[in-house]
Amino acid sequence: MKIAIDREALAKSVQDVMKAVSPRTTIPILTGIKITATSQGVTLTGSDSDISIESFIPAEEEDKLLVEVKEAGSVVLQARFFAEIVKKLPQQTVEIEVGPNFLTVIRSGKAEFNLNGLDADEYPRLPQIEEENVFKIPTDLLKTIIRQTVFAVSTSETRPILTGVNWKFEDGELTCTATDSHRLALRKAKIETENPQSYNVVIPGKSLNELSKILDDSNDPVDIVVTANQILFKTKHLLFFSRLLDGNYPETARLIPTDSKTDIIVNAKEFLQAIDRASLLAREGRNNVVKLTTLNDGIIEISSVSPEIGKVTEEIQSESVEGEELKISFSAKYMMDALKALDGTDIKISFTGAMRPFLLRPLHNDSMLQLILPVRTY
C-alpha cells in the first residue's frame, strides 16, 4: 500500500474512528485502526466490538484532491500512536507506505515515522447489513433526540437493559424512551420511511453519546438501518454500527400518569436557576434534595435544608398554579437535567400527590416529556 493524503482530512477521519477504539480490549488487534486504500479513496475503521465506526475519505471532493492512491492495500496501525502522529505532522500532505511485514513508513515534510503494523486480514469484519429497511432522520433532529433522552439512562449494570435507550418505530413515528427507574425521558418524532415495518430496539446509551459527538450540525438526513442485533447510522462518509442490547425493555407507558391534582406553569429558565441555587447547600453528601411548596397567589417556594451547613429558601412567581396545595421533595440534579432537556420557555409540571411521579412538559409541545419520582422525606 502506498498513498499520499491530505493531513486535515486524515486527522478528522482518525478523530472520528478513535471514538470506537478502546485501549482495554480482549482482542489485541482492536487497539488499532484499520486503513484500507482503493482507487476510490481511503477507508479507516475503528471498533471495540460494541461500536464500530468506518470513515471514508474520497479520492477527491468538490474538485479538491484529497487522496492519491499509488498502490492499493491495507494495514492496521496502533491507534494511539497513529492519532498523535497525524495531529503533529508538519506538512499538509502525508505519505503512508507499507513495506514487508507490515512495517509502515509515515512521511510528512522532513519528518519520518516507522510504525510496526499488523495484518488487516486479521481485523474482525464489520457486520454486513442489508439496506432495505431504511429510516431517514435529519442530523440536527437526531442530535436533539439523543440530547433529550440519553442523560436518563441507568449507569448501573444491575439491569443492563436500562443502560440503553428504547427506540420504537411504528406508523412513521419514532418514540425514544430512557429511564433509570428514578426518572424517565421520552421524545417522539415523525420520520420518513418507505417501509411500514415496526421495530422495537434498545441502543446502548454510550453508543448514542459517541454518535452525537461525531455528527455535525447540518440537516442532511442520516440513514438508519435496523437488524436483529445491530443498528447502523449512515451519513455521507461515515458508517456507525452499534450492537443492540438483548432483552425486553420494560413497558413504560403505564408509568406515565394521565390525571393530575396540581398543575404549575413556570418559566423554565427562572425555575432552573432557583433549583440550581437551592441545590448549592444540598450538594454536600448524597442527598441532593430540594423541596417545593405551593403558596397563595401562584407563588412557589423552593427550599433546601442541610443540618450541618444551613438552609436556603426562595420564592418564585409562577404563571399559574391550579389544584390542591402541595409539598414535594425531589432530587435537584434530576430536576435540572430534565429542565435542560426540555425545549421551550414555559414548562407545565403536573403533580398527582407528594409520593407519586410527576411530569414536566413544554407548554405547547406534545413531542417530549420528563417524568421524575419524588424523594421520601420524613
GROMACS .gro file of C-alpha atoms in nm:
model
  378
    1MET     CA    1   0.000   0.000   0.000
    2LYS     CA    2   0.127   0.345  -0.088
    3ILE     CA    3  -0.077   0.665  -0.060
    4ALA     CA    4  -0.042   1.042  -0.032
    5ILE     CA    5  -0.324   1.200   0.165
    6ASP     CA    6  -0.442   1.541   0.283
    7ARG     CA    7  -0.348   1.575   0.652
    8GLU     CA    8  -0.663   1.758   0.767
    9ALA     CA    9  -0.897   1.508   0.604
   10LEU     CA   10  -0.696   1.224   0.758
   11ALA     CA   11  -0.691   1.385   1.104
   12LYS     CA   12  -1.068   1.434   1.103
   13SER     CA   13  -1.133   1.073   0.999
   14VAL     CA   14  -0.888   0.943   1.260
   15GLN     CA   15  -1.057   1.151   1.528
   16ASP     CA   16  -1.398   1.005   1.431
   17VAL     CA   17  -1.295   0.639   1.428
   18MET     CA   18  -1.091   0.681   1.750
   19LYS     CA   19  -1.423   0.718   1.935
   20ALA     CA   20  -1.479   0.346   1.883
   21VAL     CA   21  -1.129   0.232   1.979
   22SER     CA   22  -1.094   0.116   2.338
   23PRO     CA   23  -0.749   0.091   2.499
   24ARG     CA   24  -0.863  -0.210   2.704
   25THR     CA   25  -0.991  -0.488   2.486
   26THR     CA   26  -0.973  -0.866   2.486
   27ILE     CA   27  -0.886  -0.872   2.114
   28PRO     CA   28  -0.543  -0.704   2.080
   29ILE     CA   29  -0.588  -0.603   1.714
   30LEU     CA   30  -0.885  -0.383   1.812
   31THR     CA   31  -0.646  -0.135   1.976
   32GLY     CA   32  -0.553  -0.045   1.617
   33ILE     CA   33  -0.710   0.147   1.330
   34LYS     CA   34  -0.756  -0.038   1.004
   35ILE     CA   35  -0.661   0.160   0.694
   36THR     CA   36  -0.772   0.038   0.351
   37ALA     CA   37  -0.683   0.212   0.026
   38THR     CA   38  -0.861   0.153  -0.305
   39SER     CA   39  -0.884   0.356  -0.624
   40GLN     CA   40  -1.196   0.533  -0.484
   41GLY     CA   41  -1.024   0.655  -0.169
   42VAL     CA   42  -0.921   0.554   0.181
   43THR     CA   43  -1.136   0.390   0.449
   44LEU     CA   44  -1.048   0.399   0.820
   45THR     CA   45  -1.211   0.160   1.066
   46GLY     CA   46  -1.213   0.154   1.446
   47SER     CA   47  -1.405  -0.086   1.670
   48ASP     CA   48  -1.438  -0.211   2.027
   49SER     CA   49  -1.682  -0.488   1.925
   50ASP     CA   50  -1.976  -0.286   2.072
   51ILE     CA   51  -1.934   0.014   1.845
   52SER     CA   52  -1.769   0.010   1.502
   53ILE     CA   53  -1.703   0.327   1.303
   54GLU     CA   54  -1.596   0.340   0.941
   55SER     CA   55  -1.492   0.671   0.788
   56PHE     CA   56  -1.432   0.715   0.416
   57ILE     CA   57  -1.205   0.977   0.259
   58PRO     CA   58  -1.289   1.005  -0.113
   59ALA     CA   59  -1.005   1.047  -0.363
   60GLU     CA   60  -1.144   1.389  -0.448
   61GLU     CA   61  -1.421   1.604  -0.311
   62GLU     CA   62  -1.554   1.931  -0.455
   63ASP     CA   63  -1.269   1.933  -0.710
   64LYS     CA   64  -1.008   1.911  -0.436
   65LEU     CA   65  -0.769   1.618  -0.448
   66LEU     CA   66  -0.764   1.456  -0.103
   67VAL     CA   67  -0.602   1.118  -0.168
   68GLU     CA   68  -0.363   0.990  -0.428
   69VAL     CA   69  -0.350   0.611  -0.420
   70LYS     CA   70  -0.026   0.489  -0.577
   71GLU     CA   71  -0.075   0.131  -0.463
   72ALA     CA   72  -0.391  -0.020  -0.312
   73GLY     CA   73  -0.370  -0.227   0.006
   74SER     CA   74  -0.445  -0.229   0.377
   75VAL     CA   75  -0.279  -0.229   0.721
   76VAL     CA   76  -0.370  -0.197   1.090
   77LEU     CA   77  -0.175   0.064   1.290
   78GLN     CA   78  -0.170   0.127   1.666
   79ALA     CA   79  -0.448   0.382   1.711
   80ARG     CA   80  -0.300   0.579   1.998
   81PHE     CA   81   0.033   0.650   1.827
   82PHE     CA   82  -0.109   0.695   1.479
   83ALA     CA   83  -0.363   0.952   1.601
   84GLU     CA   84  -0.095   1.156   1.781
   85ILE     CA   85   0.144   1.137   1.486
   86VAL     CA   86  -0.115   1.258   1.233
   87LYS     CA   87  -0.209   1.552   1.459
   88LYS     CA   88   0.150   1.672   1.482
   89LEU     CA   89   0.287   1.618   1.132
   90PRO     CA   90   0.449   1.932   0.984
   91GLN     CA   91   0.317   1.945   0.625
   92GLN     CA   92  -0.025   1.944   0.458
   93THR     CA   93   0.044   1.616   0.276
   94VAL     CA   94   0.109   1.282   0.443
   95GLU     CA   95   0.265   0.984   0.269
   96ILE     CA   96   0.193   0.638   0.406
   97GLU     CA   97   0.379   0.339   0.268
   98VAL     CA   98   0.351  -0.020   0.388
   99GLY     CA   99   0.656  -0.240   0.336
  100PRO     CA  100   0.735  -0.606   0.407
  101ASN     CA  101   0.598  -0.747   0.736
  102PHE     CA  102   0.357  -0.453   0.753
  103LEU     CA  103   0.631  -0.212   0.856
  104THR     CA  104   0.471   0.124   0.780
  105VAL     CA  105   0.650   0.447   0.696
  106ILE     CA  106   0.468   0.776   0.756
  107ARG     CA  107   0.631   1.080   0.597
  108SER     CA  108   0.542   1.446   0.601
  109GLY     CA  109   0.791   1.720   0.513
  110LYS     CA  110   1.120   1.617   0.670
  111ALA     CA  111   0.960   1.404   0.942
  112GLU     CA  112   0.953   1.028   0.906
  113PHE     CA  113   0.796   0.772   1.138
  114ASN     CA  114   0.830   0.396   1.115
  115LEU     CA  115   0.545   0.207   1.280
  116ASN     CA  116   0.502  -0.168   1.316
  117GLY     CA  117   0.171  -0.253   1.152
  118LEU     CA  118  -0.047  -0.563   1.168
  119ASP     CA  119  -0.215  -0.773   0.902
  120ALA     CA  120  -0.551  -0.618   0.813
  121ASP     CA  121  -0.697  -0.960   0.724
  122GLU     CA  122  -0.696  -1.046   1.095
  123TYR     CA  123  -0.914  -0.746   1.177
  124PRO     CA  124  -1.273  -0.855   1.256
  125ARG     CA  125  -1.513  -0.793   0.968
  126LEU     CA  126  -1.782  -0.535   1.011
  127PRO     CA  127  -2.137  -0.671   1.002
  128GLN     CA  128  -2.282  -0.679   0.652
  129ILE     CA  129  -2.620  -0.511   0.673
  130GLU     CA  130  -2.886  -0.543   0.406
  131GLU     CA  131  -3.005  -0.193   0.336
  132GLU     CA  132  -3.368  -0.250   0.259
  133ASN     CA  133  -3.526  -0.122   0.581
  134VAL     CA  134  -3.408   0.238   0.590
  135PHE     CA  135  -3.538   0.522   0.804
  136LYS     CA  136  -3.424   0.880   0.750
  137ILE     CA  137  -3.383   1.143   1.023
  138PRO     CA  138  -3.226   1.489   0.974
  139THR     CA  139  -2.891   1.514   1.156
  140ASP     CA  140  -2.991   1.806   1.378
  141LEU     CA  141  -3.313   1.632   1.487
  142LEU     CA  142  -3.122   1.311   1.564
  143LYS     CA  143  -2.877   1.502   1.786
  144THR     CA  144  -3.167   1.673   1.964
  145ILE     CA  145  -3.345   1.342   2.025
  146ILE     CA  146  -3.026   1.194   2.171
  147ARG     CA  147  -2.963   1.500   2.391
  148GLN     CA  148  -3.317   1.495   2.528
  149THR     CA  149  -3.320   1.128   2.626
  150VAL     CA  150  -2.975   0.975   2.675
  151PHE     CA  151  -2.896   1.152   3.006
  152ALA     CA  152  -3.170   0.948   3.178
  153VAL     CA  153  -3.023   0.603   3.109
  154SER     CA  154  -2.907   0.398   3.404
  155THR     CA  155  -2.536   0.385   3.483
  156SER     CA  156  -2.560   0.070   3.693
  157GLU     CA  157  -2.514  -0.272   3.536
  158THR     CA  158  -2.766  -0.443   3.766
  159ARG     CA  159  -3.031  -0.408   3.493
  160PRO     CA  160  -2.826  -0.384   3.173
  161ILE     CA  161  -3.134  -0.314   2.956
  162LEU     CA  162  -3.182   0.021   3.134
  163THR     CA  163  -2.836   0.140   3.026
  164GLY     CA  164  -2.985   0.182   2.678
  165VAL     CA  165  -3.246   0.399   2.511
  166ASN     CA  166  -3.556   0.226   2.377
  167TRP     CA  167  -3.633   0.323   2.015
  168LYS     CA  168  -3.974   0.227   1.879
  169PHE     CA  169  -4.053   0.281   1.513
  170GLU     CA  170  -4.416   0.249   1.418
  171ASP     CA  171  -4.655   0.421   1.175
  172GLY     CA  172  -4.395   0.675   1.064
  173GLU     CA  173  -4.323   0.782   1.422
  174LEU     CA  174  -4.015   0.723   1.635
  175THR     CA  175  -4.060   0.710   2.014
  176CYS     CA  176  -3.741   0.719   2.226
  177THR     CA  177  -3.757   0.636   2.595
  178ALA     CA  178  -3.482   0.628   2.859
  179THR     CA  179  -3.521   0.554   3.229
  180ASP     CA  180  -3.303   0.460   3.526
  181SER     CA  181  -3.616   0.374   3.733
  182HIS     CA  182  -3.595   0.708   3.923
  183ARG     CA  183  -3.674   0.925   3.623
  184LEU     CA  184  -3.783   0.887   3.264
  185ALA     CA  185  -3.726   1.088   2.946
  186LEU     CA  186  -3.945   1.047   2.639
  187ARG     CA  187  -3.924   1.207   2.296
  188LYS     CA  188  -4.134   1.148   1.983
  189ALA     CA  189  -4.054   1.246   1.625
  190LYS     CA  190  -4.204   1.193   1.281
  191ILE     CA  191  -3.971   1.009   1.043
  192GLU     CA  192  -3.952   0.938   0.672
  193THR     CA  193  -3.957   0.575   0.572
  194GLU     CA  194  -4.059   0.365   0.278
  195ASN     CA  195  -4.113   0.054   0.483
  196PRO     CA  196  -4.417   0.005   0.702
  197GLN     CA  197  -4.238  -0.241   0.933
  198SER     CA  198  -4.227  -0.160   1.303
  199TYR     CA  199  -3.920  -0.206   1.526
  200ASN     CA  200  -3.855  -0.202   1.895
  201VAL     CA  201  -3.486  -0.192   1.985
  202VAL     CA  202  -3.263  -0.080   2.273
  203ILE     CA  203  -2.948   0.112   2.181
  204PRO     CA  204  -2.669   0.144   2.443
  205GLY     CA  205  -2.655   0.497   2.584
  206LYS     CA  206  -2.277   0.502   2.536
  207SER     CA  207  -2.319   0.438   2.160
  208LEU     CA  208  -2.564   0.726   2.125
  209ASN     CA  209  -2.333   0.962   2.314
  210GLU     CA  210  -2.044   0.879   2.081
  211LEU     CA  211  -2.266   0.909   1.772
  212SER     CA  212  -2.385   1.251   1.884
  213LYS     CA  213  -2.024   1.374   1.918
  214ILE     CA  214  -1.937   1.265   1.563
  215LEU     CA  215  -2.241   1.409   1.384
  216ASP     CA  216  -2.216   1.764   1.256
  217ASP     CA  217  -2.494   2.020   1.296
  218SER     CA  218  -2.630   2.002   0.943
  219ASN     CA  219  -2.980   1.899   0.848
  220ASP     CA  220  -2.866   1.636   0.597
  221PRO     CA  221  -3.055   1.315   0.658
  222VAL     CA  222  -2.896   1.024   0.845
  223ASP     CA  223  -2.997   0.682   0.713
  224ILE     CA  224  -3.079   0.432   0.988
  225VAL     CA  225  -3.088   0.058   0.927
  226VAL     CA  226  -3.206  -0.186   1.196
  227THR     CA  227  -3.128  -0.558   1.208
  228ALA     CA  228  -3.175  -0.825   1.475
  229ASN     CA  229  -2.867  -0.733   1.679
  230GLN     CA  230  -2.713  -0.425   1.514
  231ILE     CA  231  -2.815  -0.075   1.420
  232LEU     CA  232  -2.636   0.125   1.151
  233PHE     CA  233  -2.631   0.505   1.123
  234LYS     CA  234  -2.509   0.617   0.784
  235THR     CA  235  -2.407   0.966   0.673
  236LYS     CA  236  -2.225   1.082   0.363
  237HIS     CA  237  -1.880   0.946   0.450
  238LEU     CA  238  -1.943   0.766   0.777
  239LEU     CA  239  -2.084   0.433   0.890
  240PHE     CA  240  -2.158   0.398   1.261
  241PHE     CA  241  -2.252   0.048   1.380
  242SER     CA  242  -2.370  -0.028   1.731
  243ARG     CA  243  -2.476  -0.353   1.886
  244LEU     CA  244  -2.824  -0.360   2.037
  245LEU     CA  245  -2.895  -0.464   2.396
  246ASP     CA  246  -3.060  -0.803   2.447
  247GLY     CA  247  -3.382  -0.837   2.639
  248ASN     CA  248  -3.719  -0.668   2.658
  249TYR     CA  249  -3.744  -0.305   2.759
  250PRO     CA  250  -3.995  -0.258   3.042
  251GLU     CA  251  -4.337  -0.126   2.941
  252THR     CA  252  -4.316   0.240   3.043
  253ALA     CA  253  -4.647   0.374   2.910
  254ARG     CA  254  -4.834   0.274   3.226
  255LEU     CA  255  -4.589   0.470   3.446
  256ILE     CA  256  -4.698   0.799   3.294
  257PRO     CA  257  -4.990   0.945   3.492
  258THR     CA  258  -5.287   1.063   3.286
  259ASP     CA  259  -5.459   1.276   3.552
  260SER     CA  260  -5.314   1.534   3.789
  261LYS     CA  261  -5.410   1.704   4.117
  262THR     CA  262  -5.183   2.010   4.094
  263ASP     CA  263  -5.065   2.185   3.777
  264ILE     CA  264  -4.796   2.451   3.778
  265ILE     CA  265  -4.678   2.657   3.480
  266VAL     CA  266  -4.336   2.819   3.526
  267ASN     CA  267  -4.073   2.994   3.323
  268ALA     CA  268  -3.815   2.722   3.262
  269LYS     CA  269  -3.508   2.944   3.296
  270GLU     CA  270  -3.613   3.113   3.622
  271PHE     CA  271  -3.719   2.780   3.771
  272LEU     CA  272  -3.391   2.614   3.669
  273GLN     CA  273  -3.187   2.894   3.827
  274ALA     CA  274  -3.386   2.878   4.151
  275ILE     CA  275  -3.337   2.500   4.173
  276ASP     CA  276  -2.967   2.549   4.100
  277ARG     CA  277  -2.935   2.800   4.387
  278ALA     CA  278  -3.129   2.578   4.626
  279SER     CA  279  -2.904   2.284   4.541
  280LEU     CA  280  -2.589   2.475   4.639
  281LEU     CA  281  -2.631   2.372   5.002
  282ALA     CA  282  -2.779   2.033   4.915
  283ARG     CA  283  -2.477   1.926   4.711
  284GLU     CA  284  -2.279   1.806   5.009
  285GLY     CA  285  -2.331   1.437   5.071
  286ARG     CA  286  -2.561   1.209   4.876
  287ASN     CA  287  -2.890   1.380   4.948
  288ASN     CA  288  -2.922   1.641   4.680
  289VAL     CA  289  -3.284   1.708   4.778
  290VAL     CA  290  -3.487   2.023   4.719
  291LYS     CA  291  -3.839   2.088   4.847
  292LEU     CA  292  -4.116   2.264   4.655
  293THR     CA  293  -4.417   2.415   4.833
  294THR     CA  294  -4.710   2.593   4.667
  295LEU     CA  295  -4.820   2.913   4.847
  296ASN     CA  296  -5.107   3.153   4.767
  297ASP     CA  297  -5.133   3.371   4.454
  298GLY     CA  298  -4.929   3.140   4.233
  299ILE     CA  299  -4.613   3.173   4.442
  300ILE     CA  300  -4.388   2.866   4.472
  301GLU     CA  301  -4.133   2.826   4.748
  302ILE     CA  302  -3.815   2.633   4.671
  303SER     CA  303  -3.615   2.536   4.979
  304SER     CA  304  -3.338   2.310   5.096
  305VAL     CA  305  -3.204   2.231   5.440
  306SER     CA  306  -2.869   2.075   5.525
  307PRO     CA  307  -2.846   2.042   5.904
  308GLU     CA  308  -2.464   2.081   5.914
  309ILE     CA  309  -2.442   2.365   5.662
  310GLY     CA  310  -2.753   2.578   5.670
  311LYS     CA  311  -3.068   2.634   5.469
  312VAL     CA  312  -3.193   2.824   5.167
  313THR     CA  313  -3.543   2.940   5.069
  314GLU     CA  314  -3.654   3.128   4.761
  315GLU     CA  315  -3.997   3.229   4.636
  316ILE     CA  316  -4.068   3.244   4.265
  317GLN     CA  317  -4.377   3.372   4.090
  318SER     CA  318  -4.528   3.108   3.863
  319GLU     CA  319  -4.750   3.182   3.565
  320SER     CA  320  -5.026   2.976   3.724
  321VAL     CA  321  -5.094   2.718   3.994
  322GLU     CA  322  -5.411   2.509   3.970
  323GLY     CA  323  -5.544   2.238   4.201
  324GLU     CA  324  -5.457   2.121   4.550
  325GLU     CA  325  -5.183   2.262   4.775
  326LEU     CA  326  -4.861   2.068   4.755
  327LYS     CA  327  -4.537   1.995   4.935
  328ILE     CA  328  -4.299   1.768   4.748
  329SER     CA  329  -3.927   1.685   4.763
  330PHE     CA  330  -3.714   1.573   4.471
  331SER     CA  331  -3.357   1.540   4.353
  332ALA     CA  332  -3.223   1.876   4.236
  333LYS     CA  333  -2.996   1.707   3.984
  334TYR     CA  334  -3.281   1.514   3.821
  335MET     CA  335  -3.494   1.826   3.803
  336MET     CA  336  -3.213   2.031   3.646
  337ASP     CA  337  -3.133   1.757   3.393
  338ALA     CA  338  -3.499   1.743   3.293
  339LEU     CA  339  -3.534   2.122   3.261
  340LYS     CA  340  -3.220   2.145   3.047
  341ALA     CA  341  -3.351   1.874   2.815
  342LEU     CA  342  -3.689   2.036   2.753
  343ASP     CA  343  -3.706   2.298   2.482
  344GLY     CA  344  -3.941   2.589   2.532
  345THR     CA  345  -3.971   2.888   2.759
  346ASP     CA  346  -4.271   2.779   2.966
  347ILE     CA  347  -4.293   2.440   3.134
  348LYS     CA  348  -4.603   2.273   3.270
  349ILE     CA  349  -4.545   2.048   3.572
  350SER     CA  350  -4.826   1.810   3.668
  351PHE     CA  351  -4.829   1.652   4.016
  352THR     CA  352  -5.053   1.373   4.147
  353GLY     CA  353  -4.968   1.396   4.515
  354ALA     CA  354  -4.645   1.413   4.714
  355MET     CA  355  -4.547   1.049   4.669
  356ARG     CA  356  -4.640   0.998   4.304
  357PRO     CA  357  -4.420   1.058   3.999
  358PHE     CA  358  -4.468   1.400   3.840
  359LEU     CA  359  -4.450   1.513   3.476
  360LEU     CA  360  -4.271   1.801   3.307
  361ARG     CA  361  -4.373   1.910   2.957
  362PRO     CA  362  -4.317   2.215   2.739
  363LEU     CA  363  -4.642   2.413   2.730
  364HIS     CA  364  -4.725   2.392   2.359
  365ASN     CA  365  -4.543   2.081   2.251
  366ASP     CA  366  -4.655   1.720   2.292
  367SER     CA  367  -4.346   1.558   2.146
  368MET     CA  368  -4.147   1.536   2.470
  369LEU     CA  369  -4.194   1.477   2.839
  370GLN     CA  370  -3.987   1.412   3.150
  371LEU     CA  371  -4.103   1.208   3.449
  372ILE     CA  372  -3.939   1.225   3.794
  373LEU     CA  373  -4.001   1.022   4.109
  374PRO     CA  374  -4.013   1.231   4.425
  375VAL     CA  375  -3.792   1.161   4.727
  376ARG     CA  376  -3.947   1.047   5.054
  377THR     CA  377  -3.853   1.282   5.337
  378TYR     CA  378  -3.969   1.212   5.687
   0.00000   0.00000   0.00000
